[in-house]
CSV table of C-alpha atoms in Angstrom, one decimal:
chain,number,residue,atom,x,y,z
K,1,MET,CA,19.2,22.3,-39.2
K,2,VAL,CA,16.2,24.4,-38.2
K,3,ARG,CA,14.0,22.3,-40.4
K,4,THR,CA,15.4,19.0,-39.0
K,5,ALA,CA,15.0,20.2,-35.5
K,6,SER,CA,11.4,21.3,-36.2
K,7,ALA,CA,10.6,18.0,-37.8
K,8,ALA,CA,12.1,16.1,-34.9
K,9,GLY,CA,10.1,18.2,-32.4
K,10,SER,CA,6.9,17.7,-34.4
K,11,ARG,CA,7.5,13.9,-34.4
K,12,THR,CA,8.2,13.9,-30.7
K,13,GLY,CA,5.1,15.9,-30.0
K,14,LYS,CA,3.0,13.5,-32.0
K,15,VAL,CA,4.4,10.5,-30.1
K,16,VAL,CA,3.8,12.1,-26.8
K,17,HIS,CA,0.3,13.2,-27.8
K,18,GLY,CA,-0.5,9.7,-29.1
K,19,THR,CA,0.8,8.0,-26.0
K,20,GLY,CA,-1.2,10.3,-23.8
K,21,ARG,CA,-4.3,9.6,-25.8
K,22,ARG,CA,-3.8,5.8,-25.6
K,23,ILE,CA,-3.2,6.0,-21.8
K,24,ARG,CA,-6.4,8.0,-21.4
K,25,ARG,CA,-8.3,5.5,-23.4
K,26,ALA,CA,-7.0,2.6,-21.3
K,27,THR,CA,-7.7,4.3,-18.0
K,28,ALA,CA,-11.2,5.3,-19.0
K,29,ALA,CA,-12.3,1.9,-20.4
K,30,GLU,CA,-15.3,-0.1,-19.1
K,31,GLY,CA,-17.0,3.0,-17.6
K,32,ALA,CA,-14.0,4.2,-15.6
K,33,GLY,CA,-14.1,7.5,-17.4
K,34,GLU,CA,-17.7,8.2,-16.6
K,35,SER,CA,-17.5,7.1,-12.9
K,36,GLY,CA,-14.4,9.2,-12.3
K,37,LEU,CA,-12.1,6.2,-11.6
K,38,ALA,CA,-9.9,7.2,-14.5
K,39,LYS,CA,-9.1,10.5,-12.7
K,40,LEU,CA,-8.1,8.6,-9.6
K,41,ILE,CA,-5.9,6.3,-11.6
K,42,GLU,CA,-4.1,9.3,-13.1
K,43,LEU,CA,-3.8,10.9,-9.7
K,44,HIS,CA,-2.3,7.7,-8.2
K,45,ALA,CA,0.2,7.5,-11.0
K,46,LEU,CA,1.4,11.0,-10.2
K,47,ASN,CA,1.5,10.1,-6.5
K,48,ALA,CA,3.7,7.0,-7.2
K,49,PHE,CA,5.9,9.1,-9.6
K,50,GLY,CA,6.6,11.7,-6.9
K,51,ASP,CA,7.2,9.2,-4.1
K,52,MET,CA,9.7,7.4,-6.3
K,53,LEU,CA,11.6,10.6,-7.0
K,54,ILE,CA,11.9,11.3,-3.3
K,55,THR,CA,13.0,7.7,-2.7
K,56,VAL,CA,15.8,8.0,-5.3
K,57,ALA,CA,17.0,11.2,-3.6
K,58,LEU,CA,17.0,9.7,-0.1
K,59,ALA,CA,18.6,6.4,-1.2
K,60,SER,CA,21.4,8.2,-2.9
K,61,THR,CA,22.1,10.2,0.2
K,62,ILE,CA,21.5,7.8,3.0
K,63,PHE,CA,22.4,4.5,1.4
K,64,PHE,CA,24.6,4.6,-1.7
K,65,SER,CA,26.9,7.6,-1.0
K,66,VAL,CA,28.6,6.2,2.1
K,67,PRO,CA,30.4,3.0,3.2
K,68,THR,CA,28.2,0.0,4.2
K,69,GLY,CA,28.7,0.3,7.9
K,70,GLU,CA,27.9,4.0,8.0
K,71,ALA,CA,25.0,3.4,5.6
K,72,ARG,CA,23.5,0.8,8.0
K,73,GLY,CA,23.8,3.3,10.8
K,74,ARG,CA,22.1,6.0,8.8
K,75,VAL,CA,19.2,3.7,7.8
K,76,ALA,CA,18.9,2.6,11.4
K,77,LEU,CA,18.7,6.2,12.4
K,78,TYR,CA,16.2,6.8,9.6
K,79,LEU,CA,14.1,4.0,11.0
K,80,LEU,CA,14.3,5.3,14.5
K,81,ILE,CA,13.5,8.9,13.7
K,82,THR,CA,10.9,8.3,11.0
K,83,MET,CA,9.5,4.7,11.4
K,84,ALA,CA,9.1,4.7,15.2
K,85,PRO,CA,7.0,7.9,15.3
K,86,PHE,CA,5.1,6.7,12.3
K,87,ALA,CA,4.3,3.4,14.2
K,88,LEU,CA,2.7,5.6,16.8
K,89,LEU,CA,0.9,7.9,14.3
K,90,ALA,CA,-0.3,5.1,12.0
K,91,PRO,CA,-3.2,4.0,14.3
K,92,VAL,CA,-4.4,7.6,14.4
K,93,ILE,CA,-4.4,8.1,10.6
K,94,GLY,CA,-7.3,5.8,9.8
K,95,PRO,CA,-9.7,6.9,12.6
K,96,LEU,CA,-8.8,10.6,11.9
K,97,LEU,CA,-9.6,10.4,8.2
K,98,ASP,CA,-12.6,8.3,9.1
K,99,ARG,CA,-14.0,11.4,10.9
K,100,LEU,CA,-13.4,13.6,7.8
K,101,PRO,CA,-15.7,11.8,5.2
K,102,HIS,CA,-16.7,15.1,3.6
K,103,GLY,CA,-13.2,16.2,3.0
K,104,ARG,CA,-11.5,13.3,1.2
K,105,ARG,CA,-10.5,15.4,-1.9
K,106,ALA,CA,-9.1,18.0,0.4
K,107,ALA,CA,-7.3,15.3,2.4
K,108,MET,CA,-5.7,13.9,-0.7
K,109,ALA,CA,-4.8,17.4,-1.9
K,110,MET,CA,-3.2,18.3,1.5
K,111,SER,CA,-1.1,15.1,1.5
K,112,MET,CA,0.2,16.1,-2.0
K,113,LEU,CA,0.8,19.8,-1.0
K,114,ALA,CA,2.6,18.7,2.2
K,115,ARG,CA,5.0,16.5,0.3
K,116,ALA,CA,5.5,19.3,-2.3
K,117,VAL,CA,6.6,21.7,0.5
K,118,LEU,CA,8.8,19.1,2.2
K,119,ALA,CA,10.4,18.0,-1.1
K,120,TRP,CA,11.4,21.6,-1.8
K,121,THR,CA,12.7,22.0,1.7
K,122,MET,CA,14.7,18.7,1.6
K,123,ALA,CA,16.3,19.7,-1.7
K,124,GLY,CA,18.4,22.3,0.2
K,125,VAL,CA,19.7,19.9,2.9
K,126,VAL,CA,19.8,16.5,1.2
K,127,THR,CA,23.5,16.9,0.1
K,128,GLY,CA,24.8,16.9,3.7
K,129,GLY,CA,22.4,14.2,4.9
K,130,GLY,CA,22.2,15.8,8.3
K,131,LEU,CA,19.7,15.3,11.1
K,132,ALA,CA,17.5,18.0,9.6
K,133,LEU,CA,16.6,15.7,6.8
K,134,TYR,CA,15.0,13.0,9.0
K,135,PRO,CA,12.0,15.0,10.4
K,136,GLU,CA,11.2,16.1,6.9
K,137,ALA,CA,11.4,12.5,5.7
K,138,LEU,CA,9.0,11.5,8.5
K,139,GLY,CA,6.5,14.2,7.3
K,140,VAL,CA,6.8,12.8,3.7
K,141,LEU,CA,6.2,9.3,5.0
K,142,VAL,CA,3.1,10.2,7.1
K,143,ALA,CA,1.6,12.3,4.2
K,144,SER,CA,2.2,9.4,1.8
K,145,LYS,CA,0.5,6.8,4.0
K,146,ALA,CA,-2.4,9.2,4.7
K,147,TYR,CA,-2.9,9.4,0.9
K,148,GLY,CA,-2.8,5.6,0.7
K,149,VAL,CA,-5.5,5.3,3.3
K,150,VAL,CA,-7.8,7.9,1.6
K,151,ARG,CA,-7.2,6.3,-1.8
K,152,SER,CA,-8.3,2.9,-0.5
K,153,VAL,CA,-11.6,4.3,0.8
K,154,VAL,CA,-12.2,6.4,-2.3
K,155,VAL,CA,-12.1,3.5,-4.9
K,156,PRO,CA,-15.5,2.0,-3.9
K,157,ARG,CA,-17.1,5.4,-4.3
K,158,LEU,CA,-15.8,5.6,-8.0
K,159,LEU,CA,-16.4,2.0,-8.9
K,160,PRO,CA,-18.1,1.6,-12.3
K,161,SER,CA,-21.0,-0.8,-12.6
K,162,ARG,CA,-19.0,-2.9,-15.1
K,163,LEU,CA,-15.9,-3.4,-12.9
K,164,SER,CA,-15.4,-5.4,-9.8
K,165,LEU,CA,-13.4,-3.9,-6.9
K,166,VAL,CA,-10.6,-6.3,-7.5
K,167,LYS,CA,-10.2,-5.2,-11.2
K,168,ALA,CA,-10.5,-1.5,-10.3
K,169,ASN,CA,-7.8,-1.8,-7.7
K,170,SER,CA,-5.7,-3.8,-10.2
K,171,ARG,CA,-5.8,-0.9,-12.6
K,172,VAL,CA,-4.9,1.6,-9.9
K,173,THR,CA,-2.0,-0.5,-8.8
K,174,LEU,CA,-0.7,-1.1,-12.3
K,175,ALA,CA,-0.7,2.6,-13.0
K,176,GLY,CA,1.3,3.2,-9.9
K,177,LEU,CA,3.8,0.5,-10.8
K,178,LEU,CA,4.3,1.8,-14.3
K,179,ALA,CA,4.7,5.4,-13.0
K,180,THR,CA,7.3,4.1,-10.4
K,181,MET,CA,9.4,2.4,-13.1
K,182,VAL,CA,9.4,5.6,-15.3
K,183,ALA,CA,10.2,7.7,-12.2
K,184,ALA,CA,13.2,5.6,-11.3
K,185,GLY,CA,14.8,6.4,-14.6
K,186,VAL,CA,13.9,10.0,-14.5
K,187,GLY,CA,15.1,10.3,-10.9
K,188,GLY,CA,18.5,8.7,-11.9
K,189,LEU,CA,18.9,11.2,-14.7
K,190,LEU,CA,18.0,14.2,-12.4
K,191,HIS,CA,20.5,12.9,-9.8
K,192,LEU,CA,23.2,13.2,-12.4
K,193,ILE,CA,22.5,17.0,-12.4
K,194,GLY,CA,22.6,17.2,-8.6
K,195,PRO,CA,21.4,15.4,-5.5
K,196,GLY,CA,18.6,17.9,-5.0
K,197,TRP,CA,17.1,17.8,-8.4
K,198,PRO,CA,15.0,14.6,-7.9
K,199,LEU,CA,13.4,16.4,-5.0
K,200,ARG,CA,12.7,19.5,-7.1
K,201,GLY,CA,11.1,17.3,-9.7
K,202,ALA,CA,9.0,15.7,-7.0
K,203,PHE,CA,7.9,19.3,-5.9
K,204,LEU,CA,6.5,19.9,-9.4
K,205,VAL,CA,4.8,16.5,-9.5
K,206,PHE,CA,3.1,17.0,-6.1
K,207,VAL,CA,1.9,20.5,-7.0
K,208,ALA,CA,0.2,19.0,-10.1
K,209,GLY,CA,-1.2,16.3,-7.9
K,210,THR,CA,-2.6,18.9,-5.5
K,211,LEU,CA,-4.6,20.5,-8.3
K,212,MET,CA,-5.7,17.2,-9.8
K,213,ALA,CA,-7.1,16.0,-6.4
K,214,PHE,CA,-9.7,18.7,-6.5
K,215,HIS,CA,-10.8,17.5,-10.0
K,216,LEU,CA,-12.1,14.2,-8.6
K,217,PRO,CA,-15.9,13.8,-8.7
K,218,HIS,CA,-17.8,15.4,-5.8
K,219,LYS,CA,-19.3,12.0,-4.8
K,220,VAL,CA,-15.8,11.2,-3.3
K,221,ASP,CA,-16.8,13.5,-0.5
K,222,SER,CA,-20.2,11.9,0.0
K,223,ALA,CA,-20.6,9.9,3.2
K,224,LYS,CA,-24.3,9.2,3.0
K,225,GLY,CA,-25.2,6.2,5.2
K,226,GLU,CA,-21.6,5.5,6.3
K,227,GLN,CA,-20.7,4.2,9.8
K,228,ARG,CA,-17.5,3.1,11.4
K,229,ALA,CA,-16.3,-0.5,11.2
K,230,VAL,CA,-14.5,-2.6,13.9
K,231,LEU,CA,-11.8,-5.0,12.7
K,232,HIS,CA,-13.1,-7.9,14.8
K,233,ALA,CA,-13.8,-11.5,13.8
K,234,GLU,CA,-16.7,-12.1,16.3
K,235,GLU,CA,-20.0,-10.3,16.6
K,236,HIS,CA,-20.3,-7.7,19.4
K,237,PRO,CA,-23.1,-8.1,21.9
K,238,PRO,CA,-25.7,-5.4,21.9
K,239,GLY,CA,-24.5,-2.2,23.6
K,240,HIS,CA,-20.9,-3.2,23.3
K,241,HIS,CA,-18.5,-0.4,22.2
K,242,GLY,CA,-15.6,-2.3,20.7
K,243,VAL,CA,-12.0,-1.4,19.9
K,244,LEU,CA,-9.4,-2.9,17.5
K,245,HIS,CA,-8.6,-6.2,19.3
K,246,GLY,CA,-9.1,-9.9,19.0
K,247,ARG,CA,-11.6,-10.8,21.7
K,248,THR,CA,-15.1,-10.0,22.5
K,249,ALA,CA,-15.9,-8.5,25.9
K,250,PRO,CA,-18.3,-10.5,28.3
K,251,ALA,CA,-21.9,-10.0,27.3
K,252,PRO,CA,-23.8,-7.7,29.6
K,253,GLU,CA,-26.8,-8.8,31.5
K,254,PRO,CA,-29.9,-9.0,29.3
K,255,ALA,CA,-32.0,-5.9,29.4
K,256,PRO,CA,-35.6,-5.3,28.3
K,257,GLU,CA,-35.9,-4.6,24.6
K,258,PRO,CA,-36.4,-0.9,24.1
K,259,ALA,CA,-39.2,0.4,22.0
K,260,ALA,CA,-38.4,0.8,18.3
K,261,GLU,CA,-38.3,4.5,18.5
K,262,GLN,CA,-36.0,4.5,21.5
K,263,ARG,CA,-33.4,2.1,20.2
K,264,PRO,CA,-29.9,3.5,20.0
K,265,LYS,CA,-28.5,4.0,16.5
K,266,ALA,CA,-26.0,1.4,15.5
K,267,SER,CA,-22.5,2.7,15.1
K,268,LEU,CA,-20.2,-0.3,15.2
K,269,ARG,CA,-20.2,-3.4,13.1
K,270,THR,CA,-17.9,-6.4,12.9
K,271,VAL,CA,-16.3,-7.2,9.6
K,272,GLY,CA,-16.5,-11.0,9.8
K,273,PRO,CA,-14.0,-13.8,10.3
K,274,SER,CA,-13.1,-14.1,6.6
K,275,VAL,CA,-11.8,-10.5,6.5
K,276,ILE,CA,-9.8,-11.0,9.6
K,277,LEU,CA,-8.3,-14.1,8.1
K,278,ALA,CA,-7.2,-12.3,5.0
K,279,LEU,CA,-6.0,-9.3,7.0
K,280,ARG,CA,-3.8,-11.5,9.2
K,281,ALA,CA,-2.3,-13.2,6.2
K,282,MET,CA,-1.8,-9.9,4.4
K,283,ALA,CA,-0.1,-8.4,7.5
K,284,ALA,CA,2.4,-11.2,7.4
K,285,MET,CA,3.1,-10.7,3.6
K,286,ARG,CA,3.5,-6.9,4.1
K,287,TRP,CA,5.8,-7.7,7.0
K,288,LEU,CA,7.9,-9.9,4.6
K,289,VAL,CA,8.1,-7.1,2.1
K,290,GLY,CA,9.3,-4.6,4.6
K,291,PHE,CA,11.8,-7.2,5.9
K,292,LEU,CA,13.2,-8.0,2.5
K,293,VAL,CA,13.6,-4.3,1.5
K,294,MET,CA,15.8,-3.5,4.5
K,295,PHE,CA,17.6,-6.9,4.9
K,296,LEU,CA,18.5,-7.5,1.3
K,297,ALA,CA,19.5,-3.9,0.7
K,298,PHE,CA,22.4,-4.3,3.1
K,299,LEU,CA,23.1,-7.9,2.6
K,300,LEU,CA,23.5,-7.6,-1.2
K,301,ARG,CA,25.6,-4.5,-0.8
K,302,GLU,CA,27.9,-6.4,1.6
K,303,GLU,CA,27.8,-9.8,-0.1
K,304,PRO,CA,26.4,-9.6,-3.6
K,305,ILE,CA,24.9,-12.8,-5.0
K,306,GLY,CA,26.5,-14.7,-7.8
K,307,GLY,CA,29.6,-12.4,-7.8
K,308,LEU,CA,27.6,-9.6,-9.3
K,309,GLN,CA,28.3,-5.9,-8.6
K,310,PRO,CA,26.3,-4.7,-5.6
K,311,THR,CA,24.3,-2.2,-7.7
K,312,LEU,CA,23.5,-4.8,-10.3
K,313,ALA,CA,22.5,-7.3,-7.6
K,314,LEU,CA,20.1,-4.8,-6.0
K,315,GLY,CA,18.7,-3.8,-9.4
K,316,LEU,CA,18.1,-7.4,-10.3
K,317,VAL,CA,16.2,-8.0,-7.0
K,318,ALA,CA,14.2,-4.8,-7.4
K,319,LEU,CA,13.3,-5.7,-10.9
K,320,ALA,CA,12.1,-9.1,-9.8
K,321,ALA,CA,10.0,-7.5,-7.0
K,322,GLY,CA,8.5,-5.0,-9.4
K,323,THR,CA,7.7,-7.7,-11.9
K,324,GLY,CA,6.1,-9.8,-9.2
K,325,ASN,CA,3.9,-6.8,-8.2
K,326,ALA,CA,2.8,-6.4,-11.8
K,327,ILE,CA,2.1,-10.1,-12.2
K,328,GLY,CA,0.0,-10.1,-9.1
K,329,SER,CA,-2.0,-7.1,-10.2
K,330,ALA,CA,-2.6,-8.6,-13.7
K,331,LEU,CA,-3.6,-12.0,-12.1
K,332,GLY,CA,-6.1,-10.2,-9.9
K,333,SER,CA,-7.8,-8.6,-12.9
K,334,TRP,CA,-7.7,-11.9,-14.9
K,335,LEU,CA,-8.5,-14.5,-12.4
K,336,ARG,CA,-11.5,-12.8,-10.7
K,337,PRO,CA,-11.3,-15.3,-7.8
K,338,ARG,CA,-14.6,-16.5,-6.4
K,339,SER,CA,-13.0,-17.7,-3.1
K,340,PRO,CA,-10.6,-14.9,-2.0
K,341,GLU,CA,-10.0,-16.8,1.3
K,342,MET,CA,-8.3,-19.6,-0.7
K,343,THR,CA,-6.4,-17.1,-2.8
K,344,VAL,CA,-4.9,-15.1,0.1
K,345,THR,CA,-4.0,-18.4,1.8
K,346,ALA,CA,-2.3,-19.7,-1.4
K,347,MET,CA,-0.3,-16.4,-1.7
K,348,LEU,CA,0.9,-16.8,1.9
K,349,LEU,CA,1.9,-20.3,1.1
K,350,LEU,CA,3.7,-19.1,-2.0
K,351,ALA,CA,5.6,-16.4,-0.1
K,352,GLY,CA,6.5,-18.7,2.8
K,353,GLY,CA,7.6,-21.5,0.5
K,354,ALA,CA,9.8,-19.2,-1.6
K,355,THR,CA,11.4,-17.7,1.6
K,356,ALA,CA,12.1,-21.2,3.0
K,357,ALA,CA,13.7,-22.3,-0.2
K,358,ALA,CA,15.9,-19.2,-0.3
K,359,ALA,CA,16.9,-19.9,3.3
K,360,LEU,CA,17.9,-23.5,2.5
K,361,TRP,CA,19.5,-22.9,-0.9
K,362,TYR,CA,20.7,-19.3,-0.7
K,363,GLY,CA,21.9,-18.1,-4.1
K,364,THR,CA,21.1,-15.8,-7.0
K,365,VAL,CA,18.1,-17.8,-8.3
K,366,THR,CA,16.4,-18.3,-4.9
K,367,VAL,CA,16.9,-14.7,-3.8
K,368,VAL,CA,15.5,-13.3,-7.1
K,369,THR,CA,12.6,-15.9,-6.8
K,370,VAL,CA,11.7,-14.8,-3.2
K,371,ALA,CA,11.7,-11.2,-4.3
K,372,ALA,CA,9.3,-12.0,-7.2
K,373,ALA,CA,7.2,-14.3,-5.0
K,374,ALA,CA,6.9,-11.7,-2.3
K,375,GLY,CA,5.8,-9.0,-4.8
K,376,THR,CA,3.2,-11.3,-6.4
K,377,ALA,CA,1.9,-12.5,-3.1
K,378,ALA,CA,1.6,-9.1,-1.6
K,379,SER,CA,-0.1,-7.6,-4.7
K,380,LEU,CA,-2.6,-10.4,-5.3
K,381,GLY,CA,-3.2,-10.9,-1.6
K,382,LYS,CA,-4.1,-7.3,-1.2
K,383,LEU,CA,-6.6,-7.5,-4.1
K,384,SER,CA,-8.2,-10.6,-2.4
K,385,LEU,CA,-8.5,-8.7,0.9
K,386,ASP,CA,-10.2,-5.9,-1.0
K,387,ALA,CA,-12.6,-8.4,-2.6
K,388,LEU,CA,-13.4,-9.9,0.9
K,389,ILE,CA,-14.1,-6.4,2.3
K,390,GLN,CA,-16.4,-5.8,-0.7
K,391,ARG,CA,-18.2,-9.1,-0.2
K,392,ASP,CA,-18.5,-9.3,3.6
K,393,VAL,CA,-18.6,-5.7,4.8
K,394,PRO,CA,-21.9,-3.7,4.3
K,395,GLU,CA,-21.5,-0.6,2.1
K,396,ALA,CA,-22.4,1.6,5.1
K,397,VAL,CA,-19.1,0.7,6.8
K,398,ARG,CA,-16.9,-0.4,3.9
K,399,THR,CA,-14.9,2.8,3.6
K,400,SER,CA,-14.1,2.7,7.3
K,401,ALA,CA,-12.9,-0.9,7.0
K,402,PHE,CA,-10.6,0.0,4.2
K,403,ALA,CA,-9.1,2.9,6.2
K,404,ARG,CA,-8.4,0.8,9.3
K,405,SER,CA,-7.1,-2.3,7.4
K,406,GLU,CA,-4.7,-0.1,5.3
K,407,THR,CA,-3.3,1.4,8.5
K,408,LEU,CA,-2.6,-2.0,10.0
K,409,LEU,CA,-0.8,-3.2,6.9
K,410,GLN,CA,1.4,-0.1,6.9
K,411,MET,CA,2.4,-0.8,10.5
K,412,SER,CA,3.2,-4.4,9.5
K,413,TRP,CA,5.7,-3.1,6.9
K,414,VAL,CA,7.3,-1.0,9.6
K,415,ALA,CA,7.7,-4.0,11.9
K,416,GLY,CA,9.3,-6.1,9.1
K,417,GLY,CA,11.7,-3.3,8.2
K,418,ALA,CA,12.8,-3.0,11.8
K,419,VAL,CA,13.6,-6.7,12.0
K,420,GLY,CA,15.5,-6.6,8.7
K,421,ILE,CA,17.7,-3.8,9.9
K,422,LEU,CA,18.5,-5.4,13.3
K,423,LEU,CA,19.4,-8.9,12.2
K,424,PRO,CA,23.0,-9.9,11.4
K,425,LEU,CA,23.9,-9.8,7.7
K,426,ASN,CA,23.6,-13.6,7.1
K,427,GLY,CA,21.4,-14.6,4.2
K,428,ALA,CA,20.5,-18.1,5.5
K,429,LEU,CA,19.8,-16.8,9.0
K,430,GLY,CA,17.7,-13.8,8.0
K,431,LEU,CA,15.6,-15.7,5.5
K,432,SER,CA,15.1,-18.6,8.0
K,433,VAL,CA,13.7,-16.1,10.5
K,434,ALA,CA,11.4,-14.7,7.9
K,435,ALA,CA,10.3,-18.2,6.8
K,436,ALA,CA,9.6,-19.1,10.5
K,437,VAL,CA,7.4,-16.0,10.9
K,438,LEU,CA,5.4,-16.8,7.7
K,439,GLY,CA,5.1,-20.5,8.6
K,440,ALA,CA,3.6,-19.6,12.0
K,441,VAL,CA,1.1,-17.2,10.4
K,442,LEU,CA,0.3,-19.8,7.7
K,443,LEU,CA,-0.6,-22.4,10.2
K,444,TRP,CA,-2.8,-19.9,12.0
K,445,THR,CA,-4.4,-19.0,8.7
K,446,LEU,CA,-5.1,-22.6,7.7
K,447,ARG,CA,-6.7,-23.2,11.1
K,448,SER,CA,-8.9,-20.2,10.6
K,449,LEU,CA,-9.7,-21.3,7.0
K,450,LEU,CA,-11.0,-24.7,8.3
K,451,ARG,CA,-13.2,-22.9,10.8
K,452,VAL,CA,-14.5,-20.3,8.4
K,453,GLY,CA,-14.8,-22.4,5.3
K,454,VAL,CA,-15.1,-20.9,1.8
K,455,ARG,CA,-18.2,-18.8,1.0
K,456,HIS,CA,-19.3,-17.4,-2.3
K,457,ARG,CA,-22.0,-15.1,-0.9
K,458,PRO,CA,-21.9,-12.1,1.4
K,459,ALA,CA,-21.8,-13.0,5.1
K,460,ALA,CA,-24.3,-10.4,6.1
K,461,PRO,CA,-22.7,-9.4,9.4
K,462,ARG,CA,-25.0,-8.1,12.2
K,463,VAL,CA,-25.0,-4.7,13.7
K,464,ALA,CA,-23.5,-4.4,17.1
């Protein structure tokens, strides 16, 4: 028996070691190991693993453990106590991190450490599901989104010469998706031991992530030549100090040109109309994802599709969404689109068409299809937005543009989730509302696309 156990342990060790070696070889391919991108990929996988463990713990307490009516009230309370404050905090996250360019590794480490502490604290109160759980969940949410913003601005700093930004982001996203799928199974097994055990597992994961964040290359903290970007489609007149809105202010009276040595240093730049087009389309797709998460979670629990068990129906839709995400990431790496404006518009059309079809012919096939289409569209659309930022935004302000765009997309998810929780649980009605929203944004995007056209070269935006 001892020899058998020893042999089995030895075989298991070899399998684990071999799997780890293959994963390291895959993440370090095409120069990612030398540039440091491989370390970011591994860190993101840990981040996704820990976030999923927390999601399993909260879902089992807030959603699955109580009747549907009470669960809807709990989730509505969760949205009110966590999402509403986050909607107010989200616009601050990007600009705040934008002011800390020399502390990006520390910011990522602090977001991990904060979630480690909160996960350990929540493990003691998750069983009762009381009000004390919600402020801690808000802290986890804010820390997670802060990590997401910093991660978006770090990728260009670690980009190998042999990889495009689209392909690099595809690798990061795929690593997160794979880690999420593994974490879902691990979280389910830990939940069988006790409701607090997934949170204790998340504590260990985030502690490891805190240490790993400091092992990223030092160039992550470099901000040489960086300035702040303004998410604005038009060019600002000289001397204008813009904000995040859609119009330009009236041009000031012309003034004499100052001497070269007396000219003020440029601090604001526009990102160009193509980036705004893609950002608007991506905001709509991220809105759809948030809507579907909240709306279908309750709808399928109350009225499962195809006579399936509620848990099976939810699992089928979640699997379709995850598969769609993976397909979008793989397509982003494989297609290497030369016209990202067309790609993001096509993804908005795909999501809107699938949602309209599900509203007209509500059933198992159409609901699964809309989940897969939303996952694919959101994933490939985000990669196209990244490609446009890389193409049209100068390197001096590119990290700032990533930070601010990511914050806006997170706010769109919050808005979609709020609509999903407030609508009546009627499949055709809810999906019709979502299709109408996406249809309106699609028309707006097509109009902008006709004005912008499709470019294959950088737009070279001017300094304002």
